mmCIF file of C-alpha atoms and ligand atoms in Angstrom:
data_model
loop_
_atom_site.group_PDB
_atom_site.id
_atom_site.type_symbol
_atom_site.label_atom_id
_atom_site.label_comp_id
_atom_site.label_asym_id
_atom_site.label_seq_id
_atom_site.Cartn_x
_atom_site.Cartn_y
_atom_site.Cartn_z
ATOM 1 C CA MET A 277 50.804 111.804 -163.495
ATOM 2 C CA LEU A 278 47.340 113.249 -163.006
ATOM 3 C CA VAL A 279 47.576 116.875 -164.104
ATOM 4 C CA ASP A 280 44.766 119.220 -165.046
ATOM 5 C CA THR A 281 44.771 121.794 -167.814
ATOM 6 C CA HIS A 282 45.720 124.470 -165.266
ATOM 7 C CA GLY A 283 48.940 122.627 -164.424
ATOM 8 C CA ARG A 284 47.830 121.364 -161.018
ATOM 9 C CA MET A 285 49.015 117.894 -160.144
ATOM 10 C CA VAL A 286 46.593 115.652 -158.254
ATOM 11 C CA ASP A 287 48.292 113.338 -155.769
ATOM 12 C CA TYR A 288 45.766 113.224 -152.925
ATOM 13 C CA VAL A 289 42.495 111.311 -152.669
ATOM 14 C CA ARG A 290 39.747 111.863 -150.142
ATOM 15 C CA LEU A 291 38.134 108.464 -149.975
ATOM 16 C CA SER A 292 34.729 108.125 -148.363
ATOM 17 C CA VAL A 293 34.315 104.586 -147.064
ATOM 18 C CA THR A 294 30.696 104.895 -145.956
ATOM 19 C CA ASP A 295 27.778 107.287 -146.269
ATOM 20 C CA ARG A 296 26.436 106.248 -142.862
ATOM 21 C CA CYS A 297 26.944 108.260 -139.714
ATOM 22 C CA ASN A 298 26.241 107.931 -136.013
ATOM 23 C CA LEU A 299 25.808 111.716 -135.671
ATOM 24 C CA ARG A 300 23.490 114.038 -137.586
ATOM 25 C CA CYS A 301 25.417 117.323 -137.569
ATOM 26 C CA THR A 302 23.038 120.072 -138.634
ATOM 27 C CA TYR A 303 25.611 121.663 -140.992
ATOM 28 C CA CYS A 304 26.220 118.328 -142.724
ATOM 29 C CA MET A 305 22.962 116.407 -143.078
ATOM 30 C CA PRO A 306 19.233 116.449 -142.351
ATOM 31 C CA ALA A 307 17.856 114.627 -139.298
ATOM 32 C CA ASN A 308 16.136 112.088 -141.526
ATOM 33 C CA MET A 309 19.087 111.385 -143.806
ATOM 34 C CA LYS A 310 18.496 108.461 -146.191
ATOM 35 C CA PHE A 311 21.407 106.116 -146.713
ATOM 36 C CA GLU A 312 22.376 103.936 -149.662
ATOM 37 C CA GLN A 313 21.873 100.175 -149.828
ATOM 38 C CA THR A 314 25.013 98.364 -148.666
ATOM 39 C CA THR A 315 25.372 96.832 -152.134
ATOM 40 C CA ALA A 316 25.712 100.314 -153.621
ATOM 41 C CA LEU A 317 28.873 101.008 -151.629
ATOM 42 C CA LEU A 318 32.284 100.183 -153.049
ATOM 43 C CA THR A 319 33.540 96.866 -151.688
ATOM 44 C CA ASP A 320 36.991 96.518 -150.131
ATOM 45 C CA ASP A 321 38.258 94.852 -153.297
ATOM 46 C CA GLU A 322 36.849 97.608 -155.489
ATOM 47 C CA ILE A 323 38.489 100.266 -153.320
ATOM 48 C CA ILE A 324 41.829 98.485 -153.493
ATOM 49 C CA ARG A 325 41.562 98.099 -157.253
ATOM 50 C CA LEU A 326 40.746 101.770 -157.658
ATOM 51 C CA ILE A 327 43.534 103.016 -155.415
ATOM 52 C CA LYS A 328 46.023 100.746 -157.195
ATOM 53 C CA ILE A 329 44.997 102.339 -160.487
ATOM 54 C CA LEU A 330 45.326 105.823 -159.003
ATOM 55 C CA SER A 331 48.646 105.138 -157.290
ATOM 56 C CA PHE A 332 50.005 104.058 -160.655
ATOM 57 C CA ASP A 333 49.276 107.590 -161.846
ATOM 58 C CA GLY A 334 50.843 109.380 -158.912
ATOM 59 C CA ILE A 335 48.373 109.361 -156.024
ATOM 60 C CA THR A 336 50.474 109.129 -152.852
ATOM 61 C CA LYS A 337 48.153 110.221 -150.063
ATOM 62 C CA ILE A 338 44.730 108.986 -149.016
ATOM 63 C CA ARG A 339 42.437 110.482 -146.420
ATOM 64 C CA ILE A 340 39.774 108.095 -145.166
ATOM 65 C CA THR A 341 36.523 109.907 -144.551
ATOM 66 C CA GLY A 342 32.765 109.389 -144.702
ATOM 67 C CA GLY A 343 30.069 109.476 -143.244
ATOM 68 C CA GLU A 344 31.747 108.124 -140.163
ATOM 69 C CA PRO A 345 34.604 105.851 -141.310
ATOM 70 C CA PHE A 346 34.536 103.664 -138.176
ATOM 71 C CA LEU A 347 31.028 102.502 -139.076
ATOM 72 C CA ARG A 348 32.479 100.569 -141.989
ATOM 73 C CA PRO A 349 32.962 96.921 -141.040
ATOM 74 C CA ASN A 350 36.602 95.804 -141.207
ATOM 75 C CA LEU A 351 37.909 99.344 -141.653
ATOM 76 C CA ILE A 352 41.221 98.457 -140.034
ATOM 77 C CA SER A 353 41.914 95.605 -142.456
ATOM 78 C CA LEU A 354 40.976 97.872 -145.372
ATOM 79 C CA ILE A 355 43.445 100.508 -144.145
ATOM 80 C CA ALA A 356 46.133 97.831 -143.791
ATOM 81 C CA ARG A 357 45.563 96.815 -147.415
ATOM 82 C CA LEU A 358 45.647 100.443 -148.587
ATOM 83 C CA LYS A 359 48.918 101.032 -146.779
ATOM 84 C CA ASN A 360 50.452 98.103 -148.625
ATOM 85 C CA ILE A 361 49.765 99.497 -152.073
ATOM 86 C CA PRO A 362 53.055 100.514 -153.697
ATOM 87 C CA GLY A 363 53.304 104.300 -153.985
ATOM 88 C CA ILE A 364 50.892 105.064 -151.147
ATOM 89 C CA GLN A 365 53.002 107.034 -148.707
ATOM 90 C CA GLU A 366 50.379 108.253 -146.281
ATOM 91 C CA VAL A 367 46.963 107.171 -145.081
ATOM 92 C CA ALA A 368 45.209 109.627 -142.767
ATOM 93 C CA ILE A 369 41.727 109.650 -141.283
ATOM 94 C CA THR A 370 38.996 112.108 -140.352
ATOM 95 C CA THR A 371 36.544 110.946 -137.692
ATOM 96 C CA ASN A 372 33.892 112.248 -135.336
ATOM 97 C CA GLY A 373 35.515 110.277 -132.514
ATOM 98 C CA VAL A 374 32.379 108.521 -131.271
ATOM 99 C CA LEU A 375 33.669 104.984 -131.883
ATOM 100 C CA THR A 376 37.325 105.736 -132.496
ATOM 101 C CA LYS A 377 38.847 105.255 -129.044
ATOM 102 C CA LYS A 378 38.871 101.472 -129.137
ATOM 103 C CA PHE A 379 40.663 101.454 -132.505
ATOM 104 C CA ILE A 380 43.573 103.662 -131.370
ATOM 105 C CA PRO A 381 45.966 100.716 -130.792
ATOM 106 C CA ASP A 382 45.128 99.344 -134.267
ATOM 107 C CA LEU A 383 45.730 102.727 -135.878
ATOM 108 C CA ILE A 384 49.052 103.111 -134.114
ATOM 109 C CA SER A 385 50.172 99.631 -135.085
ATOM 110 C CA LEU A 386 49.406 100.541 -138.709
ATOM 111 C CA GLY A 387 51.596 103.626 -138.360
ATOM 112 C CA ILE A 388 48.669 106.037 -138.409
ATOM 113 C CA ASN A 389 49.327 108.599 -135.738
ATOM 114 C CA LYS A 390 47.701 111.622 -137.360
ATOM 115 C CA VAL A 391 43.954 111.960 -136.874
ATOM 116 C CA ASN A 392 41.578 114.796 -137.701
ATOM 117 C CA LEU A 393 38.847 114.890 -135.093
ATOM 118 C CA SER A 394 35.691 116.879 -135.737
ATOM 119 C CA LEU A 395 34.506 118.780 -132.694
ATOM 120 C CA ASP A 396 32.539 122.013 -132.888
ATOM 121 C CA THR A 397 31.885 122.805 -129.241
ATOM 122 C CA LEU A 398 33.263 122.113 -125.781
ATOM 123 C CA ASP A 399 29.799 122.197 -124.260
ATOM 124 C CA ALA A 400 27.909 118.898 -123.932
ATOM 125 C CA ALA A 401 24.419 120.379 -124.353
ATOM 126 C CA LYS A 402 25.468 122.372 -127.410
ATOM 127 C CA PHE A 403 27.145 119.281 -128.835
ATOM 128 C CA GLU A 404 23.808 117.506 -128.669
ATOM 129 C CA ARG A 405 22.072 120.410 -130.396
ATOM 130 C CA ILE A 406 24.647 120.483 -133.197
ATOM 131 C CA THR A 407 24.980 116.735 -133.727
ATOM 132 C CA ARG A 408 21.452 115.715 -132.666
ATOM 133 C CA ARG A 409 23.067 112.948 -130.611
ATOM 134 C CA ASN A 410 24.221 112.668 -126.990
ATOM 135 C CA LYS A 411 27.804 111.513 -127.619
ATOM 136 C CA PHE A 412 29.953 114.335 -126.260
ATOM 137 C CA LYS A 413 31.500 112.152 -123.543
ATOM 138 C CA ASP A 414 32.668 109.537 -126.072
ATOM 139 C CA VAL A 415 34.343 112.202 -128.205
ATOM 140 C CA GLN A 416 36.033 113.796 -125.179
ATOM 141 C CA GLU A 417 37.338 110.408 -124.073
ATOM 142 C CA CYS A 418 38.601 109.711 -127.573
ATOM 143 C CA LEU A 419 40.441 113.044 -127.672
ATOM 144 C CA HIS A 420 42.117 112.388 -124.335
ATOM 145 C CA ALA A 421 43.052 108.823 -125.328
ATOM 146 C CA MET A 422 44.598 110.016 -128.610
ATOM 147 C CA LEU A 423 46.650 112.629 -126.785
ATOM 148 C CA SER A 424 47.817 110.160 -124.167
ATOM 149 C CA HIS A 425 48.963 107.907 -127.036
ATOM 150 C CA HIS A 426 50.928 110.868 -128.445
ATOM 151 C CA MET A 427 48.881 110.986 -131.625
ATOM 152 C CA GLN A 428 48.952 114.193 -133.656
ATOM 153 C CA VAL A 429 45.438 115.534 -133.363
ATOM 154 C CA LYS A 430 43.873 118.197 -135.524
ATOM 155 C CA ILE A 431 40.506 119.368 -134.254
ATOM 156 C CA ASN A 432 38.172 120.487 -137.034
ATOM 157 C CA MET A 433 35.709 123.092 -135.805
ATOM 158 C CA VAL A 434 33.079 124.310 -138.264
ATOM 159 C CA VAL A 435 32.452 127.945 -137.341
ATOM 160 C CA MET A 436 28.729 128.666 -137.319
ATOM 161 C CA GLU A 437 27.153 132.020 -136.708
ATOM 162 C CA GLU A 438 25.039 132.172 -133.538
ATOM 163 C CA VAL A 439 26.096 128.629 -132.684
ATOM 164 C CA ASN A 440 29.741 128.436 -131.656
ATOM 165 C CA THR A 441 31.533 131.685 -132.521
ATOM 166 C CA ASP A 442 31.576 132.423 -128.777
ATOM 167 C CA GLU A 443 33.924 129.434 -128.413
ATOM 168 C CA ILE A 444 36.593 130.475 -130.914
ATOM 169 C CA ILE A 445 38.878 131.664 -128.116
ATOM 170 C CA ASP A 446 38.176 128.577 -125.969
ATOM 171 C CA PHE A 447 39.312 126.383 -128.855
ATOM 172 C CA ALA A 448 42.487 128.454 -129.319
ATOM 173 C CA GLU A 449 43.133 127.956 -125.607
ATOM 174 C CA LEU A 450 43.131 124.166 -126.145
ATOM 175 C CA THR A 451 46.483 124.596 -127.886
ATOM 176 C CA CYS A 452 48.082 126.052 -124.743
ATOM 177 C CA LEU A 453 49.204 122.864 -123.043
ATOM 178 C CA GLN A 454 48.574 120.172 -125.650
ATOM 179 C CA PRO A 455 50.144 119.531 -129.062
ATOM 180 C CA ILE A 456 46.759 120.042 -130.709
ATOM 181 C CA SER A 457 46.190 121.811 -133.973
ATOM 182 C CA VAL A 458 42.823 123.579 -133.980
ATOM 183 C CA ARG A 459 41.451 124.257 -137.449
ATOM 184 C CA TYR A 460 38.548 126.637 -137.823
ATOM 185 C CA ILE A 461 36.586 125.771 -140.962
ATOM 186 C CA GLU A 462 34.307 128.207 -142.764
ATOM 187 C CA GLU A 463 30.851 126.716 -143.040
ATOM 188 C CA MET A 464 29.996 125.471 -146.520
ATOM 189 C CA PRO A 465 26.558 125.039 -148.141
ATOM 190 C CA PHE A 466 26.471 121.243 -147.960
ATOM 191 C CA ASN A 467 23.973 120.418 -145.254
ATOM 192 C CA GLY A 468 21.751 118.302 -147.481
ATOM 193 C CA GLN A 469 18.821 120.555 -146.680
ATOM 194 C CA GLY A 470 18.878 123.056 -149.505
ATOM 195 C CA ASN A 471 21.350 125.518 -150.875
ATOM 196 C CA GLU A 472 19.843 128.753 -149.626
ATOM 197 C CA PHE A 473 23.272 130.084 -148.687
ATOM 198 C CA SER A 474 23.684 133.723 -149.610
ATOM 199 C CA GLY A 475 27.147 133.952 -148.044
ATOM 200 C CA ILE A 476 28.735 133.655 -144.642
ATOM 201 C CA ASN A 477 29.260 136.304 -142.011
ATOM 202 C CA TRP A 478 32.100 134.400 -140.378
ATOM 203 C CA ASN A 479 34.793 134.138 -143.010
ATOM 204 C CA TYR A 480 38.442 133.307 -142.382
ATOM 205 C CA LYS A 481 39.398 136.946 -141.846
ATOM 206 C CA ARG A 482 36.792 137.476 -139.154
ATOM 207 C CA ILE A 483 37.722 134.212 -137.463
ATOM 208 C CA ILE A 484 41.414 135.086 -137.339
ATOM 209 C CA ASP A 485 40.657 138.655 -136.245
ATOM 210 C CA THR A 486 38.660 137.194 -133.372
ATOM 211 C CA VAL A 487 41.633 135.110 -132.273
ATOM 212 C CA ARG A 488 43.904 138.138 -132.757
ATOM 213 C CA SER A 489 41.689 140.228 -130.505
ATOM 214 C CA LYS A 490 43.006 138.140 -127.633
ATOM 215 C CA TYR A 491 46.446 136.876 -128.756
ATOM 216 C CA GLU A 492 49.400 137.979 -130.787
ATOM 217 C CA LEU A 493 49.726 135.459 -133.581
ATOM 218 C CA THR A 494 52.839 134.252 -135.356
ATOM 219 C CA LYS A 495 52.254 133.130 -138.946
ATOM 220 C CA LEU A 496 53.597 129.642 -139.672
ATOM 221 C CA GLU A 497 54.788 128.497 -143.064
ATOM 222 C CA ASP A 498 52.012 126.579 -144.856
ATOM 223 C CA ALA A 499 52.718 123.377 -146.789
ATOM 224 C CA PRO A 500 52.528 123.863 -150.596
ATOM 225 C CA ASN A 501 49.054 122.307 -150.997
ATOM 226 C CA ALA A 502 47.717 123.286 -147.593
ATOM 227 C CA THR A 503 44.110 124.384 -147.301
ATOM 228 C CA ALA A 504 44.725 125.893 -143.859
ATOM 229 C CA MET A 505 46.466 129.166 -143.079
ATOM 230 C CA ASN A 506 48.420 128.295 -139.970
ATOM 231 C CA TYR A 507 49.396 130.356 -136.945
ATOM 232 C CA LYS A 508 50.827 129.914 -133.514
ATOM 233 C CA ILE A 509 50.173 131.663 -130.261
ATOM 234 C CA PRO A 510 53.670 132.356 -128.903
ATOM 235 C CA GLY A 511 54.466 130.083 -125.966
ATOM 236 C CA TYR A 512 51.594 127.706 -126.711
ATOM 237 C CA TYR A 513 52.324 124.080 -127.456
ATOM 238 C CA GLY A 514 49.943 123.541 -130.361
ATOM 239 C CA ASN A 515 48.887 125.751 -133.229
ATOM 240 C CA ILE A 516 45.803 127.034 -134.981
ATOM 241 C CA GLY A 517 44.720 127.182 -138.599
ATOM 242 C CA VAL A 518 41.813 128.584 -140.524
ATOM 243 C CA ILE A 519 40.394 126.896 -143.600
ATOM 244 C CA PRO A 520 38.695 129.285 -146.054
ATOM 245 C CA ALA A 521 36.508 126.498 -147.367
ATOM 246 C CA TYR A 522 33.758 128.873 -148.454
ATOM 247 C CA SER A 523 36.019 131.766 -149.544
ATOM 248 C CA ARG A 524 38.062 129.294 -151.590
ATOM 249 C CA THR A 525 41.427 131.030 -151.560
ATOM 250 C CA PHE A 526 43.324 127.763 -152.048
ATOM 251 C CA CYS A 527 41.958 126.492 -155.388
ATOM 252 C CA GLY A 528 45.158 127.502 -157.202
ATOM 253 C CA THR A 529 47.083 124.724 -155.475
ATOM 254 C CA CYS A 530 44.322 122.137 -155.186
ATOM 255 C CA ASN A 531 45.800 118.636 -155.438
ATOM 256 C CA ARG A 532 42.787 116.558 -154.454
ATOM 257 C CA LEU A 533 40.272 114.161 -155.844
ATOM 258 C CA ARG A 534 37.161 112.973 -154.020
ATOM 259 C CA ILE A 535 35.635 109.512 -154.236
ATOM 260 C CA SER A 536 32.270 108.951 -152.602
ATOM 261 C CA ALA A 537 31.346 105.727 -150.831
ATOM 262 C CA THR A 538 29.345 104.702 -153.892
ATOM 263 C CA GLY A 539 32.208 105.429 -156.280
ATOM 264 C CA SER A 540 31.167 108.834 -157.516
ATOM 265 C CA ILE A 541 34.106 110.966 -158.651
ATOM 266 C CA LYS A 542 34.336 114.640 -157.761
ATOM 267 C CA THR A 543 37.262 116.738 -158.938
ATOM 268 C CA CYS A 544 36.059 119.887 -157.179
ATOM 269 C CA LEU A 545 34.134 120.161 -153.929
ATOM 270 C CA TYR A 546 31.830 122.748 -155.497
ATOM 271 C CA GLY A 547 31.475 120.984 -158.825
ATOM 272 C CA ASN A 548 29.450 118.152 -160.289
ATOM 273 C CA HIS A 549 30.013 114.474 -159.747
ATOM 274 C CA MET A 550 31.918 113.594 -162.911
ATOM 275 C CA PHE A 551 31.089 109.901 -163.298
ATOM 276 C CA ASN A 552 30.634 106.732 -161.272
ATOM 277 C CA VAL A 553 33.706 104.551 -161.179
ATOM 278 C CA ARG A 554 31.873 101.716 -159.395
ATOM 279 C CA ASP A 555 29.639 101.254 -162.418
ATOM 280 C CA LEU A 556 32.684 101.027 -164.671
ATOM 281 C CA MET A 557 34.380 98.547 -162.356
ATOM 282 C CA ARG A 558 31.243 96.398 -162.183
ATOM 283 C CA SER A 559 30.892 96.328 -165.938
ATOM 284 C CA ARG A 560 32.774 93.655 -167.829
ATOM 285 C CA ASP A 561 33.389 96.063 -170.670
ATOM 286 C CA PHE A 562 35.774 98.182 -168.647
ATOM 287 C CA GLU A 563 39.309 97.186 -167.810
ATOM 288 C CA ASP A 564 41.777 99.060 -165.639
ATOM 289 C CA ILE A 565 43.113 100.925 -168.641
ATOM 290 C CA ASN A 566 39.642 102.319 -169.439
ATOM 291 C CA ILE A 567 39.057 103.324 -165.829
ATOM 292 C CA ARG A 568 42.430 105.061 -165.782
ATOM 293 C CA ALA A 569 41.493 106.954 -168.919
ATOM 294 C CA GLY A 570 38.190 108.026 -167.353
ATOM 295 C CA LEU A 571 39.885 109.304 -164.222
ATOM 296 C CA LYS A 572 42.511 111.163 -166.214
ATOM 297 C CA ALA A 573 39.905 112.801 -168.417
ATOM 298 C CA ALA A 574 37.864 113.885 -165.392
ATOM 299 C CA ILE A 575 40.892 115.433 -163.697
ATOM 300 C CA ASN A 576 42.026 117.046 -166.883
ATOM 301 C CA ALA A 577 38.693 118.827 -167.210
ATOM 302 C CA ARG A 578 38.794 120.500 -163.799
ATOM 303 C CA PHE A 579 37.592 124.068 -163.573
ATOM 304 C CA ILE A 580 40.094 126.690 -162.522
ATOM 305 C CA ASP A 581 38.425 127.195 -159.161
ATOM 306 C CA GLY A 582 35.411 126.399 -157.024
ATOM 307 C CA PHE A 583 33.524 129.503 -158.183
ATOM 308 C CA GLU A 584 33.738 128.448 -161.838
ATOM 309 C CA ALA A 585 32.802 124.872 -160.924
ATOM 310 C CA GLU A 586 29.791 126.122 -158.955
ATOM 311 C CA LYS A 587 28.473 128.036 -161.983
ATOM 312 C CA TYR A 588 28.114 124.746 -163.847
ATOM 313 C CA PHE A 589 26.772 122.764 -160.908
ATOM 314 C CA ILE A 590 23.692 121.033 -162.257
ATOM 315 C CA GLN A 591 23.157 118.143 -159.895
ATOM 316 C CA ASP A 592 21.400 117.707 -156.577
ATOM 317 C CA GLN A 593 21.540 121.077 -154.862
ATOM 318 C CA LYS A 594 20.709 119.424 -151.588
ATOM 319 C CA GLU A 595 23.936 117.498 -151.318
ATOM 320 C CA SER A 596 25.161 116.502 -147.872
ATOM 321 C CA MET A 597 28.831 116.743 -146.908
ATOM 322 C CA SER A 598 28.540 113.198 -145.579
ATOM 323 C CA ILE A 599 28.268 112.060 -149.208
ATOM 324 C CA ILE A 600 31.157 114.207 -150.416
ATOM 325 C CA GLY A 601 33.390 113.331 -147.460
ATOM 326 C CA GLY A 602 34.490 116.848 -146.500
HETATM 327 N N1 SAM B 702 32.249 111.930 -139.932
HETATM 328 C C1 SAM B 702 33.597 112.334 -139.978
HETATM 329 C C2 SAM B 702 33.807 113.610 -139.243
HETATM 330 O O1 SAM B 702 32.825 114.298 -138.955
HETATM 331 O O2 SAM B 702 34.960 113.932 -138.977
HETATM 332 C C3 SAM B 702 34.148 112.425 -141.389
HETATM 333 C C4 SAM B 702 33.240 112.975 -142.452
HETATM 334 S S1 SAM B 702 32.852 114.706 -142.297
HETATM 335 C C5 SAM B 702 31.806 114.956 -143.691
HETATM 336 C C6 SAM B 702 34.397 115.453 -142.779
HETATM 337 C C7 SAM B 702 34.586 116.882 -142.348
HETATM 338 O O3 SAM B 702 33.659 117.699 -143.054
HETATM 339 C C8 SAM B 702 34.359 117.131 -140.864
HETATM 340 O O4 SAM B 702 35.492 117.740 -140.305
HETATM 341 C C9 SAM B 702 33.179 118.073 -140.849
HETATM 342 O O5 SAM B 702 33.247 119.001 -139.799
HETATM 343 C C10 SAM B 702 33.297 118.751 -142.202
HETATM 344 N N2 SAM B 702 32.028 119.309 -142.664
HETATM 345 C C11 SAM B 702 30.856 118.674 -142.812
HETATM 346 N N3 SAM B 702 29.893 119.512 -143.270
HETATM 347 C C12 SAM B 702 30.488 120.718 -143.415
HETATM 348 C C13 SAM B 702 30.014 121.995 -143.851
HETATM 349 N N4 SAM B 702 28.762 122.196 -144.226
HETATM 350 N N5 SAM B 702 30.906 123.008 -143.877
HETATM 351 C C14 SAM B 702 32.190 122.818 -143.485
HETATM 352 N N6 SAM B 702 32.689 121.639 -143.080
HETATM 353 C C15 SAM B 702 31.854 120.590 -143.040
HETATM 354 FE FE1 SF4 B 703 28.515 112.652 -139.514
HETATM 355 FE FE2 SF4 B 703 30.826 113.863 -139.886
HETATM 356 FE FE3 SF4 B 703 28.627 114.739 -141.146
HETATM 357 FE FE4 SF4 B 703 28.806 115.074 -138.515
HETATM 358 S S1 SF4 B 703 30.176 115.984 -140.075
HETATM 359 S S2 SF4 B 703 27.016 114.257 -139.618
HETATM 360 S S3 SF4 B 703 29.925 113.314 -137.905
HETATM 361 S S4 SF4 B 703 29.620 112.822 -141.478
#
């Protein structure tokens, strides 16, 4: 088992399969984002080796993320291999939906029917301003195709002051007739353009109060390691959730580990990269047992919460969420 000194068990990996993206969301990366050489990225075999090691120590769930996961060549065959690793009970995916529609049948045949789709506005022009790309139609079509295939869709909306707070109610309204879960995410300081974040004006309380100003909300029971606080509008088909990603109210039950596309290990979103597992795997001196020991030690040393981790953050302050994987 992977347990830290605060008694939290880690059983969930967020695995970034690429640093590349076909959008340039302003809250996530700069317009001129520089990407890694392909040879720097973990290969399929390295990913499988790593997840086998981790599953041996109790990792049961993987979320595929990025960059945009569907830009990775042969993603579907990689997912199929991941699903076959003993102990891996769930593989989920987070995508921007630009290329995803044509892979829906593959995902369904692999038993993946839960997808997190990132969408921050329902307005095409605003979408282009936020993402710096004209791809709104593709994402809309992907959303509709996923729903018509009865996939469970969670829409991730990053709530940004003076950008999309006027659409909070419109997003809640999406849950009226469709089994969609809308998740409002507090904006975090990972836009790769500097860390001059003195706080946020739109925290989870203000977001939920905004929804409450229009609807009565019923609180739903949250899963033990959930990052979202979930609610339902009575009579509506779907539900809504708010993720206090900046306020960090959920650190006490954090069960996750992050692996970047280049093999960098992060045990806390707000903390340092602990070490690079790719380098260990590419070195002849390191066998699985040594890599396991490294991962265990890194998890063991986790800070109690994201605020503590942030105090000791000494690396690149200009980190982009596309590197971390969300
Ligand atoms: N490209 C895929 C996508 O957008 O869904 C997967 C990678 S993206 C980095 C993963 C998640 O991180 C997305 O839901 C995105 O909205 C979220 N995200 C990125 N930057 C963020 C930020 N600064 N604050 C909060 N959430 C962020
Ligand atoms: Fe790309 Fe996702 Fe970051 Fe947007 S949030 S730039 S889609 S990685």
